[in-house]
mmCIF file of C-alpha atoms in Angstrom:
data_model
loop_
_atom_site.group_PDB
_atom_site.id
_atom_site.type_symbol
_atom_site.label_atom_id
_atom_site.label_comp_id
_atom_site.label_asym_id
_atom_site.label_seq_id
_atom_site.Cartn_x
_atom_site.Cartn_y
_atom_site.Cartn_z
ATOM 1 C CA UNK A 2 -0.270 -18.814 -14.299
ATOM 2 C CA UNK A 3 -3.870 -19.186 -15.447
ATOM 3 C CA UNK A 4 -6.143 -16.167 -15.485
ATOM 4 C CA UNK A 5 -9.777 -15.904 -14.299
ATOM 5 C CA UNK A 6 -12.036 -18.196 -16.294
ATOM 6 C CA UNK A 7 -15.819 -18.115 -16.323
ATOM 7 C CA UNK A 8 -18.420 -20.538 -17.710
ATOM 8 C CA UNK A 9 -20.590 -20.602 -19.661
ATOM 9 C CA UNK A 10 -19.733 -17.726 -21.988
ATOM 10 C CA UNK A 11 -23.373 -17.264 -23.094
ATOM 11 C CA UNK A 12 -26.646 -18.341 -21.599
ATOM 12 C CA UNK A 13 -30.283 -17.914 -22.556
ATOM 13 C CA UNK A 14 -33.027 -18.421 -19.948
ATOM 14 C CA UNK A 15 -36.700 -17.557 -19.588
ATOM 15 C CA UNK A 16 -38.271 -15.477 -16.836
ATOM 16 C CA UNK A 17 -38.777 -17.307 -13.609
ATOM 17 C CA UNK A 18 -35.992 -19.808 -14.174
ATOM 18 C CA UNK A 19 -32.828 -20.226 -12.166
ATOM 19 C CA UNK A 20 -29.219 -19.960 -13.330
ATOM 20 C CA UNK A 21 -25.757 -20.851 -12.017
ATOM 21 C CA UNK A 22 -22.636 -19.178 -13.271
ATOM 22 C CA UNK A 23 -19.159 -20.419 -12.473
ATOM 23 C CA UNK A 24 -15.778 -18.751 -11.940
ATOM 24 C CA UNK A 25 -12.309 -20.109 -11.412
ATOM 25 C CA UNK A 26 -10.018 -17.574 -9.852
ATOM 26 C CA UNK A 27 -6.487 -16.751 -10.860
ATOM 27 C CA UNK A 28 -3.904 -19.138 -9.404
ATOM 28 C CA UNK A 29 -3.135 -18.119 -5.769
ATOM 29 C CA UNK A 30 -6.044 -15.713 -5.501
ATOM 30 C CA UNK A 31 -8.337 -16.325 -2.435
ATOM 31 C CA UNK A 32 -10.923 -13.491 -2.981
ATOM 32 C CA UNK A 33 -13.634 -13.470 -5.636
ATOM 33 C CA UNK A 34 -15.964 -10.607 -6.458
ATOM 34 C CA UNK A 35 -19.034 -10.692 -8.796
ATOM 35 C CA UNK A 36 -20.286 -7.777 -10.880
ATOM 36 C CA UNK A 37 -23.260 -7.214 -13.155
ATOM 37 C CA UNK A 38 -22.669 -5.039 -16.196
ATOM 38 C CA UNK A 39 -25.771 -3.926 -18.073
ATOM 39 C CA UNK A 40 -25.358 -2.662 -21.622
ATOM 40 C CA UNK A 41 -23.734 0.777 -21.732
ATOM 41 C CA UNK A 42 -23.121 0.826 -18.007
ATOM 42 C CA UNK A 43 -20.169 0.190 -15.723
ATOM 43 C CA UNK A 44 -20.037 -3.005 -13.669
ATOM 44 C CA UNK A 45 -22.046 -2.986 -10.445
ATOM 45 C CA UNK A 46 -20.844 -4.860 -7.389
ATOM 46 C CA UNK A 47 -22.952 -7.853 -6.411
ATOM 47 C CA UNK A 48 -20.957 -9.454 -3.623
ATOM 48 C CA UNK A 49 -17.504 -10.727 -2.662
ATOM 49 C CA UNK A 50 -16.248 -13.952 -1.177
ATOM 50 C CA UNK A 51 -13.124 -14.391 0.886
ATOM 51 C CA UNK A 52 -12.061 -17.810 2.170
ATOM 52 C CA UNK A 53 -15.542 -19.217 1.558
ATOM 53 C CA UNK A 54 -17.375 -16.521 3.456
ATOM 54 C CA UNK A 55 -19.373 -13.589 2.005
ATOM 55 C CA UNK A 56 -17.341 -10.414 2.596
ATOM 56 C CA UNK A 57 -19.638 -7.626 1.497
ATOM 57 C CA UNK A 58 -22.662 -7.257 -0.657
ATOM 58 C CA UNK A 59 -24.061 -4.613 -3.031
ATOM 59 C CA UNK A 60 -27.643 -3.489 -3.661
ATOM 60 C CA UNK A 61 -28.946 -6.779 -4.991
ATOM 61 C CA UNK A 62 -31.957 -8.792 -3.749
ATOM 62 C CA UNK A 63 -31.503 -12.124 -1.908
ATOM 63 C CA UNK A 64 -32.405 -14.117 -5.025
ATOM 64 C CA UNK A 65 -28.709 -13.332 -5.982
ATOM 65 C CA UNK A 66 -26.677 -15.707 -3.926
ATOM 66 C CA UNK A 67 -23.192 -17.219 -4.142
ATOM 67 C CA UNK A 68 -20.707 -19.749 -2.914
ATOM 68 C CA UNK A 69 -16.953 -20.027 -2.735
ATOM 69 C CA UNK A 70 -15.315 -23.456 -2.616
ATOM 70 C CA UNK A 71 -12.064 -24.546 -0.827
ATOM 71 C CA UNK A 72 -10.154 -24.193 -4.081
ATOM 72 C CA UNK A 73 -11.378 -20.489 -4.162
ATOM 73 C CA UNK A 74 -13.575 -21.070 -7.241
ATOM 74 C CA UNK A 75 -16.998 -19.492 -6.928
ATOM 75 C CA UNK A 76 -20.605 -19.733 -8.120
ATOM 76 C CA UNK A 77 -23.266 -17.071 -8.652
ATOM 77 C CA UNK A 78 -26.804 -18.260 -8.457
ATOM 78 C CA UNK A 79 -29.794 -16.194 -9.542
ATOM 79 C CA UNK A 80 -33.335 -17.432 -8.739
ATOM 80 C CA UNK A 81 -36.640 -16.326 -10.273
ATOM 81 C CA UNK A 82 -34.965 -14.619 -13.206
ATOM 82 C CA UNK A 83 -36.360 -11.288 -14.360
ATOM 83 C CA UNK A 84 -35.944 -9.632 -17.755
ATOM 84 C CA UNK A 85 -33.749 -6.909 -16.136
ATOM 85 C CA UNK A 86 -31.228 -9.600 -15.062
ATOM 86 C CA UNK A 87 -30.067 -9.725 -18.694
ATOM 87 C CA UNK A 88 -26.448 -8.487 -18.513
ATOM 88 C CA UNK A 89 -22.808 -9.432 -18.615
ATOM 89 C CA UNK A 90 -21.803 -11.093 -15.316
ATOM 90 C CA UNK A 91 -18.115 -10.524 -14.490
ATOM 91 C CA UNK A 92 -16.088 -12.396 -11.917
ATOM 92 C CA UNK A 93 -12.884 -10.868 -10.552
ATOM 93 C CA UNK A 94 -10.260 -12.383 -8.326
ATOM 94 C CA UNK A 95 -7.639 -10.788 -6.121
ATOM 95 C CA UNK A 96 -5.089 -11.919 -3.569
ATOM 96 C CA UNK A 97 -3.328 -11.077 -0.358
ATOM 97 C CA UNK A 98 -1.936 -7.611 0.266
ATOM 98 C CA UNK A 99 -2.843 -6.496 -3.284
ATOM 99 C CA UNK A 100 -6.536 -7.378 -2.786
ATOM 100 C CA UNK A 101 -7.628 -4.179 -4.336
ATOM 101 C CA UNK A 102 -6.176 -5.031 -7.764
ATOM 102 C CA UNK A 103 -8.974 -7.210 -9.146
ATOM 103 C CA UNK A 104 -8.405 -9.229 -12.218
ATOM 104 C CA UNK A 105 -11.364 -9.955 -14.315
ATOM 105 C CA UNK A 106 -12.630 -12.923 -16.360
ATOM 106 C CA UNK A 107 -14.315 -12.531 -19.765
ATOM 107 C CA UNK A 108 -17.767 -12.828 -18.215
ATOM 108 C CA UNK A 109 -20.980 -14.721 -18.877
ATOM 109 C CA UNK A 110 -23.523 -12.984 -21.117
ATOM 110 C CA UNK A 111 -27.004 -13.857 -19.729
ATOM 111 C CA UNK A 112 -30.145 -13.193 -21.734
ATOM 112 C CA UNK A 113 -33.532 -13.551 -20.022
ATOM 113 C CA UNK A 114 -36.454 -13.839 -22.433
ATOM 114 C CA UNK B 12 -24.471 7.013 -2.095
ATOM 115 C CA UNK B 13 -21.060 6.493 -3.655
ATOM 116 C CA UNK B 14 -20.732 8.009 -7.111
ATOM 117 C CA UNK B 15 -18.143 7.881 -9.918
ATOM 118 C CA UNK B 16 -18.621 10.022 -12.952
ATOM 119 C CA UNK B 17 -16.671 9.713 -16.140
ATOM 120 C CA UNK B 18 -16.395 12.173 -18.997
ATOM 121 C CA UNK B 19 -16.727 12.316 -21.872
ATOM 122 C CA UNK B 20 -18.969 9.319 -22.352
ATOM 123 C CA UNK B 21 -17.625 8.858 -25.840
ATOM 124 C CA UNK B 22 -14.761 10.225 -27.965
ATOM 125 C CA UNK B 23 -13.710 9.820 -31.526
ATOM 126 C CA UNK B 24 -10.135 10.756 -32.526
ATOM 127 C CA UNK B 25 -7.622 10.117 -35.250
ATOM 128 C CA UNK B 26 -4.461 8.021 -34.912
ATOM 129 C CA UNK B 27 -1.681 10.125 -33.376
ATOM 130 C CA UNK B 28 -3.987 12.321 -31.318
ATOM 131 C CA UNK B 29 -3.583 12.760 -27.558
ATOM 132 C CA UNK B 30 -6.608 12.169 -25.410
ATOM 133 C CA UNK B 31 -7.494 12.953 -21.803
ATOM 134 C CA UNK B 32 -10.200 10.916 -19.977
ATOM 135 C CA UNK B 33 -11.727 12.198 -16.796
ATOM 136 C CA UNK B 34 -13.020 10.560 -13.681
ATOM 137 C CA UNK B 35 -14.476 12.397 -10.701
ATOM 138 C CA UNK B 36 -15.809 10.719 -7.561
ATOM 139 C CA UNK B 37 -17.756 11.259 -4.383
ATOM 140 C CA UNK B 38 -17.418 8.353 -2.059
ATOM 141 C CA UNK B 39 -17.158 7.524 1.589
ATOM 142 C CA UNK B 40 -14.102 5.756 2.779
ATOM 143 C CA UNK B 41 -11.891 6.091 -0.304
ATOM 144 C CA UNK B 42 -8.988 3.625 -0.552
ATOM 145 C CA UNK B 43 -7.732 3.800 -4.147
ATOM 146 C CA UNK B 44 -8.696 4.552 -7.775
ATOM 147 C CA UNK B 45 -8.214 2.129 -10.572
ATOM 148 C CA UNK B 46 -8.343 2.342 -14.366
ATOM 149 C CA UNK B 47 -9.336 -0.532 -16.557
ATOM 150 C CA UNK B 48 -9.530 -1.054 -20.332
ATOM 151 C CA UNK B 49 -12.496 -3.114 -21.641
ATOM 152 C CA UNK B 50 -12.150 -4.082 -25.238
ATOM 153 C CA UNK B 51 -14.759 -6.866 -25.622
ATOM 154 C CA UNK B 52 -15.616 -8.386 -22.290
ATOM 155 C CA UNK B 53 -12.866 -8.721 -19.659
ATOM 156 C CA UNK B 54 -11.742 -5.430 -18.202
ATOM 157 C CA UNK B 55 -7.894 -5.372 -18.063
ATOM 158 C CA UNK B 56 -6.063 -3.560 -15.325
ATOM 159 C CA UNK B 57 -4.168 -0.413 -16.229
ATOM 160 C CA UNK B 58 -3.320 1.582 -13.103
ATOM 161 C CA UNK B 59 -3.984 1.832 -9.354
ATOM 162 C CA UNK B 60 -3.621 5.203 -7.754
ATOM 163 C CA UNK B 61 -3.598 5.872 -4.032
ATOM 164 C CA UNK B 62 -1.566 9.072 -3.542
ATOM 165 C CA UNK B 63 -2.236 12.542 -4.922
ATOM 166 C CA UNK B 64 0.081 14.043 -7.463
ATOM 167 C CA UNK B 65 2.086 10.986 -8.316
ATOM 168 C CA UNK B 66 1.931 10.110 -11.969
ATOM 169 C CA UNK B 67 1.697 6.463 -12.949
ATOM 170 C CA UNK B 68 3.076 5.685 -16.523
ATOM 171 C CA UNK B 69 3.013 2.689 -18.789
ATOM 172 C CA UNK B 70 4.195 3.350 -22.339
ATOM 173 C CA UNK B 71 1.937 5.884 -23.924
ATOM 174 C CA UNK B 72 -0.582 5.754 -21.004
ATOM 175 C CA UNK B 73 -0.318 7.808 -17.846
ATOM 176 C CA UNK B 74 -2.600 8.714 -14.982
ATOM 177 C CA UNK B 75 -2.668 10.940 -11.987
ATOM 178 C CA UNK B 76 -4.963 11.396 -8.954
ATOM 179 C CA UNK B 77 -6.046 14.592 -7.130
ATOM 180 C CA UNK B 78 -7.520 13.604 -3.759
ATOM 181 C CA UNK B 79 -8.277 17.163 -2.833
ATOM 182 C CA UNK B 80 -10.399 17.878 -5.881
ATOM 183 C CA UNK B 81 -11.572 14.219 -6.086
ATOM 184 C CA UNK B 82 -10.640 13.378 -9.648
ATOM 185 C CA UNK B 83 -8.284 11.516 -11.789
ATOM 186 C CA UNK B 84 -7.265 11.742 -15.452
ATOM 187 C CA UNK B 85 -5.996 9.091 -17.878
ATOM 188 C CA UNK B 86 -3.837 10.336 -20.746
ATOM 189 C CA UNK B 87 -3.096 8.484 -23.882
ATOM 190 C CA UNK B 88 -0.546 9.970 -26.229
ATOM 191 C CA UNK B 89 0.052 9.080 -29.955
ATOM 192 C CA UNK B 90 -3.183 7.019 -30.025
ATOM 193 C CA UNK B 91 -3.385 3.881 -32.083
ATOM 194 C CA UNK B 92 -6.404 2.007 -33.417
ATOM 195 C CA UNK B 93 -5.656 -0.717 -30.881
ATOM 196 C CA UNK B 94 -6.482 1.827 -28.141
ATOM 197 C CA UNK B 95 -10.109 1.766 -29.159
ATOM 198 C CA UNK B 96 -12.040 0.445 -26.102
ATOM 199 C CA UNK B 97 -14.138 1.404 -23.152
ATOM 200 C CA UNK B 98 -12.032 2.911 -20.348
ATOM 201 C CA UNK B 99 -13.458 2.291 -16.935
ATOM 202 C CA UNK B 100 -12.681 4.202 -13.796
ATOM 203 C CA UNK B 101 -13.329 2.494 -10.455
ATOM 204 C CA UNK B 102 -12.961 3.624 -6.843
ATOM 205 C CA UNK B 103 -12.157 1.143 -4.126
ATOM 206 C CA UNK B 104 -14.424 1.785 -1.176
ATOM 207 C CA UNK B 105 -14.438 0.419 2.312
ATOM 208 C CA UNK B 106 -12.799 -2.421 4.050
ATOM 209 C CA UNK B 107 -13.980 -5.154 1.668
ATOM 210 C CA UNK B 108 -12.290 -3.796 -1.447
ATOM 211 C CA UNK B 109 -15.566 -3.171 -3.199
ATOM 212 C CA UNK B 110 -15.149 -1.351 -6.566
ATOM 213 C CA UNK B 111 -17.604 1.304 -7.602
ATOM 214 C CA UNK B 112 -17.355 1.959 -11.311
ATOM 215 C CA UNK B 113 -18.190 4.834 -13.559
ATOM 216 C CA UNK B 114 -20.173 4.203 -16.819
ATOM 217 C CA UNK B 115 -16.956 4.316 -18.826
ATOM 218 C CA UNK B 116 -15.598 6.367 -21.740
ATOM 219 C CA UNK B 117 -15.903 4.777 -25.168
ATOM 220 C CA UNK B 118 -12.804 5.714 -27.118
ATOM 221 C CA UNK B 119 -12.744 5.188 -30.873
ATOM 222 C CA UNK B 120 -9.465 5.802 -32.713
ATOM 223 C CA UNK B 121 -9.787 6.033 -36.511
ATOM 224 C CA UNK B 122 -6.863 5.391 -38.858
#
């Protein structure tokens, strides 16, 4: 059974650019959640996808958007990058009746210069 | 606004010590409380607690939830250097299984 994998591991962008982060969920998991973790803080919920539909969103502006594909993998897109978007972006997957146990990937470290 | 507060924010102990990490919460529509260990990047799941007073145990780690007083504790006995990590407490809120996290407790275990 493969775990949650994210790509890329590191990314450097400049202000105003756009970025796409990718996540492959754990085998058999149909729900993917994205979190932003700033340095020294706990992860903050961005949004969740269940069976290709957005299923809840945190306090993030519309320039944060996502997709989930039929194989349950997911993308996080961020437009018009700002310096404060620099953070570790974590993807977590969960499944079925144990949806609330979310299993995390190692994250993508995004630096915005 | 949902809130999860962990204390202490950091802790330094010696190998063999016992530590207690605290997590209090104020949320609407509580469903469960989860503990994670974050060593470098990926938080790894430790426990999920849904009922008051029932201790969950895994080796030297244990945790308990008090839904009346709205807090949980994570105990680690006979600490080892490999226990050094950030311990995150998260509360599952609402029908979409959103997790609201605390800031974490940075535990450093010195030899």
